[in-house]
Short mmCIF file of C-alpha atoms in Angstrom, two decimals:
data_model
loop_
_atom_site.label_atom_id
_atom_site.label_comp_id
_atom_site.label_asym_id
_atom_site.label_seq_id
_atom_site.Cartn_x
_atom_site.Cartn_y
_atom_site.Cartn_z
CA MET A 122 103.77 34.59 59.44
CA PHE A 123 104.10 37.64 56.92
CA VAL A 124 100.82 38.95 58.28
CA ARG A 125 102.16 38.79 61.94
CA LYS A 126 105.44 40.52 61.02
CA ARG A 127 103.52 43.43 59.18
CA ALA A 128 101.26 43.80 62.24
CA ARG A 129 104.19 43.93 64.75
CA THR A 130 105.89 46.51 62.39
CA ALA A 131 102.79 48.53 62.19
CA ARG A 132 102.47 48.65 65.96
CA ARG A 133 105.98 49.67 66.34
CA LEU A 134 105.53 52.49 63.89
CA LEU A 135 102.41 53.60 65.70
CA THR A 136 104.30 53.70 69.11
CA LEU A 137 107.10 55.70 67.62
CA ALA A 138 104.57 58.14 66.13
CA VAL A 139 102.86 58.56 69.48
CA ALA A 140 105.93 58.88 71.34
CA ALA A 141 107.21 61.50 68.90
CA ALA A 142 103.94 63.38 69.21
CA LEU A 143 104.07 63.26 73.02
CA ALA A 144 107.54 64.40 73.13
CA SER A 145 106.58 67.45 71.03
CA VAL A 146 103.81 68.35 73.13
CA LEU A 147 105.70 67.97 76.43
CA GLY A 148 108.57 70.06 74.87
CA ALA A 149 106.18 72.84 73.95
CA ALA A 150 104.71 72.83 77.34
CA VAL A 151 108.14 73.39 79.15
CA PRO A 152 108.92 77.06 79.26
CA ALA A 153 112.19 77.88 77.85
CA SER A 154 114.47 80.49 79.63
CA ALA A 155 114.46 83.82 77.77
CA ALA A 156 117.44 86.20 77.68
CA PRO A 157 118.22 88.05 81.00
CA GLY A 158 116.82 91.48 81.40
CA PRO A 159 118.96 94.75 81.75
CA SER A 160 121.61 94.47 84.53
CA PHE A 161 121.36 96.46 87.77
CA THR A 162 123.20 97.06 90.81
CA ASN A 163 121.77 97.01 94.38
CA PRO A 164 120.29 98.83 96.00
CA LEU A 165 117.49 98.39 93.47
CA VAL A 166 115.57 101.24 95.16
CA GLY A 167 117.34 103.71 97.40
CA ALA A 168 116.13 105.58 100.50
CA PRO A 169 114.00 106.79 102.06
CA ASN A 170 110.81 104.98 100.58
CA SER A 171 112.58 101.58 100.41
CA ALA A 172 112.02 99.30 103.46
CA ASP A 173 109.64 96.31 103.50
CA PRO A 174 109.48 96.11 99.76
CA SER A 175 106.63 94.35 97.78
CA ILE A 176 107.08 93.75 94.00
CA VAL A 177 104.72 92.31 91.38
CA TYR A 178 104.87 91.68 87.76
CA SER A 179 101.81 92.19 85.71
CA GLY A 180 100.82 93.03 82.09
CA GLY A 181 104.45 93.76 80.98
CA ASN A 182 105.29 95.91 83.99
CA TRP A 183 106.82 95.74 87.45
CA TYR A 184 105.04 97.65 90.41
CA TYR A 185 106.88 98.45 93.53
CA VAL A 186 105.59 99.68 96.85
CA ALA A 187 107.33 100.12 100.18
CA THR A 188 107.16 101.80 103.69
CA THR A 189 106.82 105.50 103.66
CA TRP A 190 106.40 106.21 107.33
CA SER A 191 103.57 108.65 106.34
CA SER A 192 99.96 108.69 105.27
CA LYS A 193 101.06 108.42 101.77
CA ILE A 194 101.16 105.07 99.83
CA ILE A 195 103.60 105.28 96.91
CA MET A 196 104.16 103.12 93.84
CA ARG A 197 106.77 102.88 91.13
CA LYS A 198 106.11 101.25 87.70
CA SER A 199 108.80 100.10 85.12
CA SER A 200 108.88 97.90 82.21
CA THR A 201 112.00 96.20 83.54
CA MET A 202 113.17 95.42 87.20
CA ALA A 203 116.31 97.71 86.66
CA GLY A 204 114.03 100.51 85.68
CA LEU A 205 112.61 100.68 89.13
CA LYS A 206 115.78 102.31 90.34
CA THR A 207 114.87 105.63 88.48
CA ALA A 208 111.12 105.26 88.07
CA PRO A 209 109.09 108.19 89.38
CA GLU A 210 107.14 107.88 92.43
CA ARG A 211 103.35 108.06 92.30
CA THR A 212 101.06 108.51 95.28
CA VAL A 213 98.26 106.02 94.86
CA TYR A 214 96.37 106.71 97.99
CA THR A 215 96.47 109.02 101.01
CA LEU A 216 95.21 107.70 104.25
CA ALA A 217 92.74 109.76 106.21
CA PRO A 218 92.81 110.37 109.95
CA GLY A 219 91.51 107.37 111.75
CA PRO A 220 92.35 103.83 112.59
CA GLY A 221 93.98 103.27 109.18
CA CYS A 222 96.32 106.34 109.46
CA CYS A 223 98.83 107.76 109.43
CA THR A 224 102.17 105.94 109.77
CA MET A 225 102.21 103.47 106.84
CA TRP A 226 104.74 100.64 106.51
CA ALA A 227 105.13 97.00 105.23
CA PRO A 228 102.62 97.11 102.17
CA ASP A 229 101.73 93.85 100.44
CA LEU A 230 100.32 94.16 96.86
CA GLN A 231 98.22 90.99 95.95
CA ARG A 232 95.95 90.14 92.98
CA ILE A 233 92.62 88.27 93.88
CA ASN A 234 89.67 87.84 91.71
CA ASN A 235 90.84 90.17 89.26
CA ARG A 236 91.23 93.07 91.50
CA TRP A 237 94.37 94.33 93.25
CA TYR A 238 94.40 94.60 97.06
CA LEU A 239 96.94 96.50 98.97
CA TYR A 240 97.57 95.38 102.56
CA PHE A 241 99.49 97.74 104.98
CA SER A 242 100.23 98.33 108.47
CA ALA A 243 99.60 101.54 110.14
CA ALA A 244 99.39 103.58 113.40
CA ALA A 245 96.65 106.20 114.27
CA SER A 246 99.56 108.69 114.99
CA PRO A 247 103.21 108.64 115.47
CA GLY A 248 104.22 107.53 118.88
CA GLN A 249 100.98 105.85 119.80
CA GLY A 250 100.69 102.14 120.50
CA GLU A 251 98.09 101.24 118.03
CA ARG A 252 99.29 98.98 115.39
CA ARG A 253 96.68 97.77 112.77
CA THR A 254 96.48 96.29 109.32
CA GLY A 255 94.27 98.02 106.73
CA VAL A 256 93.48 96.97 103.20
CA LEU A 257 92.57 99.06 99.85
CA GLU A 258 90.80 97.44 96.92
CA SER A 259 91.52 98.64 93.32
CA SER A 260 88.47 99.59 91.10
CA GLY A 261 89.85 97.75 88.23
CA THR A 262 92.72 95.63 86.98
CA ASP A 263 95.47 98.26 87.22
CA PRO A 264 97.82 97.89 90.20
CA MET A 265 98.41 101.80 90.19
CA GLY A 266 94.53 102.07 91.15
CA PRO A 267 92.51 103.98 91.76
CA TYR A 268 91.87 102.40 95.23
CA THR A 269 89.06 102.49 97.85
CA TYR A 270 89.84 102.06 101.55
CA ARG A 271 88.16 98.79 102.73
CA GLY A 272 88.87 98.99 106.59
CA ILE A 273 90.92 97.12 109.16
CA LEU A 274 91.30 93.38 109.10
CA ASN A 275 89.98 92.01 112.45
CA LEU A 276 93.15 89.75 113.03
CA GLU A 277 93.37 89.98 116.85
CA PRO A 278 90.92 89.85 119.75
CA ASN A 279 89.35 93.19 120.35
CA ASN A 280 90.86 94.54 117.21
CA GLY A 281 94.28 94.38 118.73
CA TRP A 282 97.90 95.07 117.55
CA ALA A 283 98.47 93.27 114.16
CA ILE A 284 101.14 94.16 111.59
CA ASP A 285 103.56 92.95 108.81
CA GLY A 286 101.07 90.75 107.15
CA SER A 287 100.54 88.99 103.75
CA VAL A 288 98.25 86.59 101.95
CA VAL A 289 99.15 83.00 101.62
CA ARG A 290 97.49 80.27 99.47
CA PHE A 291 96.97 76.72 100.03
CA ASP A 292 95.70 73.84 97.70
CA GLY A 293 92.17 73.00 98.66
CA HIS A 294 91.87 75.85 101.20
CA VAL A 295 90.70 79.41 101.34
CA ASN A 296 93.19 82.15 101.22
CA HIS A 297 94.71 82.86 104.58
CA TYR A 298 96.35 85.94 106.05
CA VAL A 299 99.61 85.58 108.00
CA TYR A 300 100.84 88.32 110.23
CA SER A 301 102.79 89.38 113.26
CA ALA A 302 101.25 90.00 116.93
CA PHE A 303 101.89 90.13 120.46
CA ARG A 304 100.38 87.65 122.65
CA GLY A 305 101.85 86.26 125.81
CA GLY A 306 104.58 89.02 125.75
CA GLU A 307 106.37 87.85 122.83
CA GLN A 308 106.03 88.86 119.06
CA GLY A 309 105.11 85.73 117.01
CA LEU A 310 103.63 84.65 113.67
CA PHE A 311 99.69 84.09 113.49
CA ILE A 312 97.39 82.88 110.62
CA ALA A 313 93.68 83.64 109.99
CA PRO A 314 91.35 82.44 107.34
CA MET A 315 89.93 84.87 105.06
CA SER A 316 86.17 85.17 104.28
CA SER A 317 86.83 87.94 101.58
CA PRO A 318 89.95 89.59 100.35
CA THR A 319 89.14 92.49 102.74
CA GLN A 320 88.29 90.45 105.90
CA VAL A 321 89.02 87.27 107.80
CA SER A 322 86.44 84.98 109.22
CA ARG A 323 87.86 84.52 112.79
CA ASN A 324 90.88 85.80 114.77
CA GLY A 325 94.30 84.34 113.92
CA VAL A 326 96.15 81.48 115.89
CA ARG A 327 99.80 81.21 116.60
CA ILE A 328 101.97 79.07 114.24
CA SER A 329 105.58 80.40 115.38
CA SER A 330 107.18 81.83 118.43
CA PRO A 331 110.65 83.31 118.63
CA ALA A 332 112.28 80.45 120.61
CA LEU A 333 115.54 79.87 118.88
CA PRO A 334 118.69 81.94 119.99
CA TRP A 335 119.07 83.43 116.40
CA GLU A 336 115.42 84.65 116.54
CA ARG A 337 116.08 86.78 119.81
CA ARG A 338 118.96 88.88 119.02
CA GLY A 339 118.04 92.45 120.50
CA ALA A 340 114.52 91.17 121.23
CA PRO A 341 112.38 88.01 120.53
CA VAL A 342 110.82 88.75 117.12
CA ASN A 343 108.94 86.74 114.40
CA GLU A 344 107.51 89.27 111.85
CA GLY A 345 107.06 90.03 108.14
CA PRO A 346 105.87 86.43 106.72
CA TYR A 347 105.73 85.99 103.16
CA ALA A 348 105.08 82.68 101.30
CA VAL A 349 107.07 81.18 98.46
CA TYR A 350 105.83 78.19 96.52
CA ASN A 351 107.84 75.42 94.74
CA ALA A 352 107.66 71.73 93.93
CA GLY A 353 103.94 71.54 95.09
CA LYS A 354 105.18 72.87 98.67
CA THR A 355 104.42 75.90 100.59
CA PHE A 356 107.13 77.75 102.47
CA LEU A 357 106.70 80.56 104.79
CA THR A 358 109.64 82.89 105.22
CA TYR A 359 109.69 85.45 108.11
CA SER A 360 112.02 87.95 109.71
CA ALA A 361 113.61 87.25 113.07
CA SER A 362 115.32 89.19 115.82
CA SER A 363 115.09 92.96 116.22
CA CYS A 364 115.35 95.20 113.19
CA GLN A 365 117.51 97.52 115.35
CA THR A 366 120.29 95.15 115.09
CA PRO A 367 122.43 93.87 112.27
CA ASP A 368 121.30 90.35 113.19
CA TYR A 369 117.91 90.89 111.66
CA LYS A 370 117.47 87.82 109.37
CA LEU A 371 115.14 85.46 107.57
CA GLY A 372 113.91 82.08 108.80
CA MET A 373 111.45 79.67 107.37
CA LEU A 374 108.34 77.42 108.05
CA THR A 375 107.30 74.64 105.90
CA TRP A 376 103.57 73.58 105.65
CA THR A 377 103.45 69.83 105.89
CA GLY A 378 99.80 69.43 105.00
CA GLY A 379 96.52 69.35 106.95
CA ASP A 380 94.82 72.48 108.54
CA PRO A 381 96.91 75.59 108.03
CA MET A 382 95.31 76.84 111.16
CA SER A 383 97.08 74.11 113.31
CA ALA A 384 100.62 74.81 114.61
CA SER A 385 101.35 71.20 114.08
CA SER A 386 100.98 71.61 110.17
CA TRP A 387 104.16 73.79 110.35
CA THR A 388 107.72 72.97 110.83
CA LYS A 389 110.42 75.34 111.57
CA LYS A 390 113.86 75.24 109.86
CA PRO A 391 116.37 75.19 112.93
CA THR A 392 118.78 77.83 111.07
CA PRO A 393 118.27 81.00 109.25
CA ILE A 394 118.00 81.01 105.52
CA PHE A 395 119.37 84.45 104.87
CA GLU A 396 121.32 86.71 107.15
CA ARG A 397 124.03 89.34 107.45
CA HIS A 398 127.13 89.03 105.35
CA ASP A 399 129.86 91.18 106.73
CA ALA A 400 132.28 90.39 103.86
CA SER A 401 129.74 91.89 101.46
CA GLY A 402 128.88 94.80 103.75
CA VAL A 403 125.27 93.76 104.08
CA PHE A 404 123.58 93.97 107.39
CA GLY A 405 120.10 93.25 108.71
CA PRO A 406 118.65 91.59 105.45
CA GLY A 407 114.93 90.94 106.00
CA HIS A 408 111.45 91.54 105.17
CA ALA A 409 111.41 89.65 102.05
CA SER A 410 109.00 89.02 99.34
CA PHE A 411 109.23 86.88 96.13
CA VAL A 412 108.30 87.27 92.54
CA ARG A 413 108.70 85.25 89.41
CA SER A 414 110.60 86.37 86.28
CA PRO A 415 108.48 87.51 83.26
CA ASP A 416 109.14 84.18 81.54
CA ASN A 417 108.12 82.28 84.80
CA THR A 418 111.58 80.39 84.79
CA GLU A 419 113.18 82.11 87.75
CA THR A 420 112.22 83.25 91.35
CA TRP A 421 113.60 86.37 92.78
CA VAL A 422 113.79 87.48 96.56
CA VAL A 423 113.27 91.29 97.05
CA TYR A 424 114.40 92.37 100.65
CA HIS A 425 115.70 95.40 102.39
CA ALA A 426 119.08 95.75 104.28
CA ASN A 427 121.58 98.26 105.65
CA SER A 428 125.13 98.90 104.64
CA SER A 429 126.36 99.57 108.01
CA PRO A 430 125.84 97.41 111.26
CA ASN A 431 124.63 100.48 113.27
CA GLN A 432 121.76 101.92 111.08
CA GLY A 433 118.92 100.07 112.66
CA CYS A 434 115.29 100.13 111.17
CA GLY A 435 114.82 103.61 110.00
CA THR A 436 115.03 105.17 106.40
CA THR A 437 118.52 104.01 105.83
CA ARG A 438 117.35 100.57 104.68
CA THR A 439 117.16 100.14 100.89
CA THR A 440 115.61 97.57 98.62
CA ARG A 441 117.77 94.79 97.27
CA ALA A 442 116.99 91.92 94.73
CA GLN A 443 118.60 88.72 93.41
CA LYS A 444 117.78 85.51 92.03
CA ILE A 445 117.32 82.47 94.23
CA ASN A 446 117.90 78.71 93.80
CA TRP A 447 116.29 75.57 95.09
CA ASN A 448 117.52 72.93 97.43
CA PRO A 449 117.01 69.09 96.86
CA ASP A 450 113.98 69.02 99.07
CA GLY A 451 112.30 71.95 97.11
CA SER A 452 112.92 74.59 99.70
CA PRO A 453 114.34 78.07 98.70
CA ASN A 454 118.02 78.45 98.73
CA LEU A 455 118.79 82.30 98.87
CA GLY A 456 122.47 82.11 99.03
CA VAL A 457 124.23 85.13 100.63
CA PRO A 458 123.32 88.83 100.12
CA VAL A 459 124.97 90.45 97.05
CA ARG A 460 127.38 93.31 97.77
CA THR A 461 125.97 96.60 96.63
CA GLY A 462 127.44 97.87 93.40
CA THR A 463 127.63 94.34 92.06
CA SER A 464 126.31 94.04 88.67
CA ILE A 465 123.28 91.64 88.43
CA ALA A 466 121.71 90.41 85.31
CA GLY A 467 117.94 91.18 85.35
CA PRO A 468 115.25 88.54 85.40
CA SER A 469 114.82 86.20 82.54
CA GLY A 470 112.68 87.52 79.80
CA ASP A 471 112.71 91.19 81.36
CA SER A 472 112.88 93.25 78.21
#
């Protein structure tokens, strides 16, 4: 009897010790939120080089690139998100005359296989119909370059009109490239598998058309796709309606599993996820990208918008940023656009 009691006691003590050790390990693995970074007010970056923003955080610094409507690709670097407001602009690449030149917009900065790739839309010359997607490759691990031009992605048949793209990643699949193109008279979303960071292995297939009324204000448009990941799910945000209107807004597709190249593997949310907020004086919010805070506990949306309903899609659009939340199903909850001039605590760990 005494021996059995001692054995049971020993087993209980061992169980408690193992549980304590496991709790210690799990507690250490869960990231703790750090202090907020320096506060800022929107716009985060003002006109003119401030539409279609792309931001990454790497090696203790933020890197920002946006539309210039010129042959120059310009970047800002800052140790805090707030510091991007006054960070100097640096030209990291100047496009030469040819298919990848000269009106640059909608850049997307991505790190793949220890190199940086800068995807961008461009027209051969202002006013012409050509619209192509080009790509630059860094020579090392610095997002500021130097960069080498790697050509045009062959996204559409006959190297046709293809813009506003970005890289999307899927578990168990190669990287894919999502973009906007005209087929059948409407501007929709397409996806193509990437054979390398600088080329695709086949032309894209359509995964979304602007079929809903809120996607057709001013013109039927789906463009500017960008992925955000959470709870093991992949969500693809995109801009809808004409950017010439204050009703430019964000919609969302959800990848439901299966082949990303099949439209049946995607479901569209029937309502917008981010749109104009007249009470806050924010119009046409769109072309968003997403970035994690330095301590990896927060996700932030970075987007452009106007402060007047009549400003359209020119150089009046400025870059704004705000922290997002998550819905019970894991999907992003962007809330409403924050009024310019409102103080926003910076990303967690941003110091």
